[in-house]
């Protein structure tokens, strides 16, 4: 061996060690690539659903120690109402939290139970359904659609808005009212003498601003964050119906996750649900106050006599929708509410 060759040897050995280390590190980094959960929803980040989704992201990433990354796509930026269910079933997105009014389109009209007007008075009554056997049964129905139901998330109680006062049912006559794609909501608007028009959530502001529809129903948090108050002169605090969500994942994606990771995600979801459901009431109250402060909309507080007329006009929708929702399911929901 020449002197020059002998001199090169330690460098060659060092090079080999460095190259091996690089390979190991690169391999290690690849193995540690997180599983990405794309979580798409249609509302603003600053809403009960937006905040619960953010909490889930933080907890899921912490409990899985980085094995999972949750990428949130709010405001319909990835998928809008019409496409998101199909995208979930195809595996193009892993997680959604559609409103319960949007499951009829999946062939599961039973979920329209939650759209029935004056079914529950408050969050506590609502929880008797979602946390009881009826709530579990409904989530179970999703399995046949390749979907796993993980949780129920609250938004709140809807108020009606338009560019005229809406004190009594007859005030709705002739109005075009935006609804979500739910037959129960359609029946509700027809019972008030209005014409229901289906629009995806992301188009509601524009539809109202351009006069394509005259009015809408929403919990205050959605109304405020979409600036709907700026294009509606009147609203009635009717609390005539509830709007909430089911958090759902693609079942095949879920089944591929290691059991320990599923447990960590379930823990994150339970805690995020408790968090989201605990802030929903205050978030909606704050949104209402913020809208009142702008002075753009007159918010009408119903009298007891007015409420009685709304209830009389709308409760018959329950009977009308019973065949679609399932008379038996409806009876069991009533029973859990003590009705
Ligand atoms: C709506 O379309 O009005 C709501 O479902 C939007 C939402 O997700 O809260």
Coordinates of C-alpha atoms and ligand atoms in Angstrom, one line a residue:
X1 CA 0.0 0.0 0.0
X2 CA 1.3 3.4 -1.0
X3 CA 1.6 6.1 1.6
X4 CA -1.1 8.1 -0.2
X5 CA -3.5 5.1 0.0
X6 CA -2.8 4.5 3.7
X7 CA -3.5 8.2 4.3
X8 CA -6.9 7.9 2.5
X9 CA -8.2 4.9 4.5
X10 CA -9.3 6.7 7.7
X11 CA -11.2 9.2 5.5
X12 CA -12.9 6.4 3.6
X13 CA -13.9 4.7 6.9
X14 CA -15.2 8.0 8.2
X15 CA -17.2 8.6 5.0
X16 CA -18.7 5.2 5.3
X17 CA -19.8 5.9 8.9
X18 CA -21.3 9.3 8.0
X19 CA -23.1 7.8 5.0
X20 CA -24.6 5.0 7.1
X21 CA -25.7 7.5 9.8
X22 CA -27.3 9.6 7.1
X23 CA -29.2 6.6 5.8
X24 CA -30.3 5.6 9.3
X25 CA -31.4 9.1 10.1
X26 CA -33.3 9.5 6.8
X27 CA -34.9 6.1 7.3
X28 CA -35.8 7.1 10.9
X29 CA -37.4 10.3 9.7
X30 CA -39.4 8.4 7.1
X31 CA -40.7 6.0 9.7
X32 CA -41.7 8.9 11.9
X33 CA -43.7 10.6 9.2
X34 CA -47.0 11.4 10.9
X35 CA -50.4 10.0 9.8
X36 CA -52.3 12.9 8.5
X37 CA -55.9 13.4 9.3
X38 CA -57.5 16.0 7.0
X39 CA -60.4 17.5 8.9
X40 CA -62.7 19.5 6.7
X41 CA -65.6 21.6 7.8
X42 CA -67.7 24.5 6.5
X43 CA -67.8 27.1 9.3
X44 CA -65.4 29.8 10.6
X45 CA -62.6 28.8 13.0
X46 CA -64.1 31.2 15.5
X47 CA -67.2 29.1 16.2
X48 CA -68.0 26.2 18.6
X49 CA -67.2 23.7 15.9
X50 CA -64.1 25.5 14.7
X51 CA -62.8 25.7 18.3
X52 CA -63.6 22.1 19.1
X53 CA -61.8 21.0 16.0
X54 CA -58.7 23.0 17.0
X55 CA -58.8 21.4 20.5
X56 CA -59.0 18.0 18.9
X57 CA -56.0 18.7 16.8
X58 CA -53.9 19.8 19.8
X59 CA -54.9 16.8 21.9
X60 CA -54.6 14.3 19.2
X61 CA -51.1 15.4 18.3
X62 CA -50.1 15.6 21.9
X63 CA -51.6 12.2 23.0
X64 CA -50.1 10.4 19.9
X65 CA -46.8 12.1 20.5
X66 CA -46.7 13.3 17.0
X67 CA -47.7 10.0 15.4
X68 CA -50.7 11.9 14.0
X69 CA -51.1 15.3 12.5
X70 CA -54.5 16.9 12.1
X71 CA -54.8 19.4 9.3
X72 CA -58.0 21.5 9.6
X73 CA -59.6 23.0 6.6
X74 CA -62.3 25.4 7.7
X75 CA -64.9 27.4 5.8
X76 CA -65.4 24.8 3.1
X77 CA -61.9 25.5 1.7
X78 CA -61.3 21.8 1.0
X79 CA -64.9 20.5 0.5
X80 CA -68.2 22.2 0.7
X81 CA -71.5 20.8 1.9
X82 CA -72.4 19.0 -1.4
X83 CA -69.1 17.2 -1.8
X84 CA -67.8 16.5 1.6
X85 CA -69.7 13.3 2.4
X86 CA -68.7 11.7 -0.8
X87 CA -65.1 12.8 -0.3
X88 CA -65.1 11.1 3.1
X89 CA -66.6 7.9 1.7
X90 CA -64.0 7.9 -1.1
X91 CA -61.2 8.5 1.5
X92 CA -60.2 11.8 0.0
X93 CA -60.7 13.4 3.4
X94 CA -60.5 11.5 6.8
X95 CA -62.7 13.5 9.1
X96 CA -65.7 15.8 9.0
X97 CA -68.3 17.3 11.3
X98 CA -71.4 17.9 9.2
X99 CA -74.5 19.3 10.8
X100 CA -77.0 16.6 11.7
X101 CA -79.3 18.0 9.1
X102 CA -77.0 16.8 6.3
X103 CA -77.2 13.1 6.9
X104 CA -80.4 12.6 5.0
X105 CA -78.4 13.0 1.8
X106 CA -76.5 9.8 2.9
X107 CA -79.7 7.9 2.9
X108 CA -80.1 8.3 6.7
X109 CA -83.2 10.4 7.2
X110 CA -83.3 9.2 10.8
X111 CA -80.9 12.0 11.7
X112 CA -83.5 14.6 10.7
X113 CA -84.9 13.8 14.2
X114 CA -82.7 16.7 15.4
X115 CA -84.3 19.1 12.9
X116 CA -87.8 18.7 14.3
X117 CA -88.9 22.1 15.6
X118 CA -89.4 22.5 19.3
X119 CA -88.2 19.0 20.0
X120 CA -85.9 20.0 22.9
X121 CA -85.8 23.2 25.0
X122 CA -82.1 23.3 25.9
X123 CA -78.7 21.6 25.7
X124 CA -79.5 19.4 28.8
X125 CA -82.6 17.9 27.1
X126 CA -80.6 17.5 23.8
X127 CA -77.9 15.5 25.7
X128 CA -80.6 13.1 26.8
X129 CA -80.8 12.0 23.2
X130 CA -77.2 12.3 22.1
X131 CA -75.8 10.6 25.2
X132 CA -78.5 8.0 25.3
X133 CA -79.5 4.9 23.3
X134 CA -81.0 6.9 20.5
X135 CA -77.8 8.9 19.9
X136 CA -75.7 5.7 19.9
X137 CA -78.1 4.0 17.5
X138 CA -77.9 6.8 15.1
X139 CA -74.1 6.8 15.1
X140 CA -74.3 3.0 14.6
X141 CA -76.3 3.5 11.3
X142 CA -73.3 5.2 9.8
X143 CA -71.3 2.0 9.7
X144 CA -73.3 0.7 6.7
X145 CA -72.1 3.8 4.8
X146 CA -68.4 3.1 5.5
X147 CA -68.4 5.8 8.2
X148 CA -67.6 5.7 11.9
X149 CA -69.4 8.2 14.1
X150 CA -67.1 9.4 16.9
X151 CA -69.0 12.1 18.7
X152 CA -71.8 14.7 18.8
X153 CA -70.8 18.4 19.0
X154 CA -73.1 21.2 19.9
X155 CA -73.6 24.4 18.2
X156 CA -76.9 25.9 19.4
X157 CA -80.5 26.9 19.0
X158 CA -81.5 28.6 15.8
X159 CA -83.0 32.0 15.3
X160 CA -85.0 33.1 12.3
X161 CA -83.9 36.2 10.3
X162 CA -85.3 38.2 7.3
X163 CA -85.7 41.8 6.2
X164 CA -89.0 42.1 8.0
X165 CA -90.2 41.4 11.5
X166 CA -91.0 37.7 12.1
X167 CA -93.1 37.8 15.2
X168 CA -95.8 35.3 14.2
X169 CA -96.0 32.4 11.8
X170 CA -98.0 34.4 9.3
X171 CA -95.1 36.8 8.9
X172 CA -93.3 34.1 6.9
X173 CA -95.9 34.0 4.2
X174 CA -94.3 34.5 0.8
X175 CA -90.7 34.5 2.0
X176 CA -88.0 32.4 0.4
X177 CA -86.1 30.9 3.3
X178 CA -82.7 29.2 3.0
X179 CA -82.5 25.7 4.5
X180 CA -80.0 22.9 4.7
X181 CA -80.8 19.8 2.6
X182 CA -83.2 18.3 5.1
X183 CA -86.8 17.3 4.5
X184 CA -87.7 18.1 8.1
X185 CA -86.5 21.7 7.6
X186 CA -88.4 21.9 4.3
X187 CA -91.6 20.8 6.1
X188 CA -90.9 23.3 8.9
X189 CA -90.6 26.2 6.4
X190 CA -93.7 25.1 4.5
X191 CA -95.6 24.9 7.8
X192 CA -94.8 28.6 8.3
X193 CA -96.1 29.4 4.8
X194 CA -92.6 30.1 3.5
X195 CA -90.8 28.6 0.4
X196 CA -87.8 26.6 1.4
X197 CA -84.7 26.9 -0.8
X198 CA -81.6 24.7 -0.3
X199 CA -78.2 26.4 -0.3
X200 CA -74.8 25.2 0.8
X201 CA -73.6 27.0 3.9
X202 CA -70.8 28.9 2.0
X203 CA -73.3 30.5 -0.3
X204 CA -75.8 31.7 2.3
X205 CA -74.4 35.2 2.8
X206 CA -74.4 35.8 -1.0
X207 CA -77.8 34.4 -1.5
X208 CA -79.2 36.8 1.2
X209 CA -77.2 39.8 0.0
X210 CA -78.3 39.4 -3.6
X211 CA -81.9 38.8 -2.6
X212 CA -82.1 35.3 -4.1
X213 CA -83.5 34.3 -0.7
X214 CA -85.2 36.5 1.9
X215 CA -84.3 34.9 5.1
X216 CA -82.5 32.1 7.0
X217 CA -82.2 30.2 10.2
X218 CA -79.0 29.8 12.1
X219 CA -77.5 29.7 15.6
X220 CA -76.1 33.2 16.4
X221 CA -72.5 31.9 16.1
X222 CA -73.0 31.0 12.4
X223 CA -75.0 34.1 11.7
X224 CA -72.3 36.4 13.1
X225 CA -69.3 34.7 11.7
X226 CA -70.9 34.8 8.2
X227 CA -71.9 38.5 8.5
X228 CA -75.5 37.5 8.0
X229 CA -76.6 40.2 10.4
X230 CA -75.3 42.8 8.0
X231 CA -77.8 41.7 5.4
X232 CA -80.8 40.9 7.6
X233 CA -82.7 43.7 9.3
X234 CA -84.7 41.6 11.6
X235 CA -84.3 38.4 13.6
X236 CA -86.5 36.6 16.2
X237 CA -84.9 34.7 19.1
X238 CA -87.2 31.8 18.3
X239 CA -84.9 28.9 19.5
X240 CA -87.3 26.8 17.4
X241 CA -84.7 24.2 16.5
X242 CA -81.3 22.8 17.4
X243 CA -78.2 22.7 15.2
X244 CA -75.4 20.4 16.1
X245 CA -72.9 18.0 14.5
X246 CA -71.7 14.4 14.3
X247 CA -68.0 14.0 14.0
X248 CA -67.3 11.3 11.6
X249 CA -64.3 9.4 10.1
X250 CA -63.8 7.2 7.1
X251 CA -64.2 3.7 8.6
X252 CA -61.5 2.0 6.5
X253 CA -59.0 4.7 7.5
X254 CA -59.9 4.2 11.1
X255 CA -59.6 0.4 10.9
X256 CA -56.1 0.7 9.6
X257 CA -54.9 2.6 12.6
X258 CA -53.1 0.7 15.4
X259 CA -55.4 0.1 18.4
X260 CA -53.2 2.1 20.7
X261 CA -53.5 5.1 18.3
X262 CA -57.3 4.7 18.1
X263 CA -57.4 4.8 21.9
X264 CA -55.4 8.1 21.9
X265 CA -57.6 9.6 19.2
X266 CA -60.8 8.6 21.1
X267 CA -59.4 10.2 24.3
X268 CA -58.6 13.4 22.3
X269 CA -62.1 13.3 20.8
X270 CA -63.9 12.8 24.2
X271 CA -62.0 15.7 25.7
X272 CA -62.4 18.0 22.6
X273 CA -66.2 17.2 22.6
X274 CA -66.5 18.1 26.3
X275 CA -64.6 21.3 25.6
X276 CA -66.6 22.3 22.5
X277 CA -69.9 21.4 24.2
X278 CA -69.0 23.4 27.3
X279 CA -68.3 26.6 25.3
X280 CA -71.2 26.4 22.8
X281 CA -73.7 28.3 24.9
X282 CA -71.4 31.1 25.8
X283 CA -70.1 31.3 22.2
X284 CA -73.6 31.8 20.9
X285 CA -74.4 34.3 23.5
X286 CA -71.3 36.3 22.7
X287 CA -72.1 36.2 19.0
X288 CA -75.6 37.5 19.7
X289 CA -74.2 40.3 21.8
X290 CA -71.7 41.2 19.1
X291 CA -74.4 41.4 16.5
X292 CA -76.6 43.5 18.8
X293 CA -73.7 45.9 19.3
X294 CA -73.5 46.5 15.6
X295 CA -77.1 47.7 15.5
X296 CA -77.6 46.3 12.1
X297 CA -80.4 43.9 13.1
X298 CA -83.4 44.3 15.4
X299 CA -83.5 41.2 17.6
X300 CA -87.0 40.3 18.7
X301 CA -87.6 38.5 22.0
X302 CA -90.7 36.4 21.7
X303 CA -93.6 36.8 24.1
X304 CA -95.1 33.6 25.6
X305 CA -98.2 34.1 23.4
X306 CA -96.1 34.4 20.3
X307 CA -94.2 31.3 21.2
X308 CA -97.4 29.4 21.7
X309 CA -98.4 30.3 18.1
X310 CA -95.1 29.1 16.7
X311 CA -95.3 25.8 18.6
X312 CA -98.9 25.3 17.4
X313 CA -97.8 25.9 13.8
X314 CA -94.6 23.8 13.9
X315 CA -95.2 20.8 16.3
X316 CA -97.4 19.1 13.6
X317 CA -94.2 18.7 11.6
X318 CA -93.2 15.9 14.0
X319 CA -96.2 13.8 13.0
X320 CA -95.7 14.6 9.4
X321 CA -92.1 13.6 9.4
X322 CA -92.5 10.5 11.6
X323 CA -92.7 8.0 8.7
X324 CA -89.5 9.4 7.3
X325 CA -87.5 9.6 10.5
X326 CA -89.1 6.4 11.9
X327 CA -92.1 6.5 14.2
X328 CA -90.5 4.1 16.6
X329 CA -87.2 6.2 16.8
X330 CA -89.3 9.3 17.4
X331 CA -91.2 7.6 20.2
X332 CA -88.0 6.5 21.9
X333 CA -86.6 10.0 21.5
X334 CA -89.7 11.4 23.2
X335 CA -89.4 8.7 25.9
X336 CA -85.8 9.8 26.7
X337 CA -87.1 13.4 27.0
X338 CA -89.9 12.3 29.3
X339 CA -92.5 13.5 26.7
Ligands
LIG1 C1 -75.6 25.3 7.8 O1 -75.4 24.8 6.7 O2 -76.4 26.2 8.1 C2 -74.8 24.6 8.9 O3 -74.9 23.3 8.8 C3 -73.4 25.0 8.9 C4 -72.6 24.4 10.0 O4 -71.9 23.5 9.8 O5 -72.8 24.8 11.2

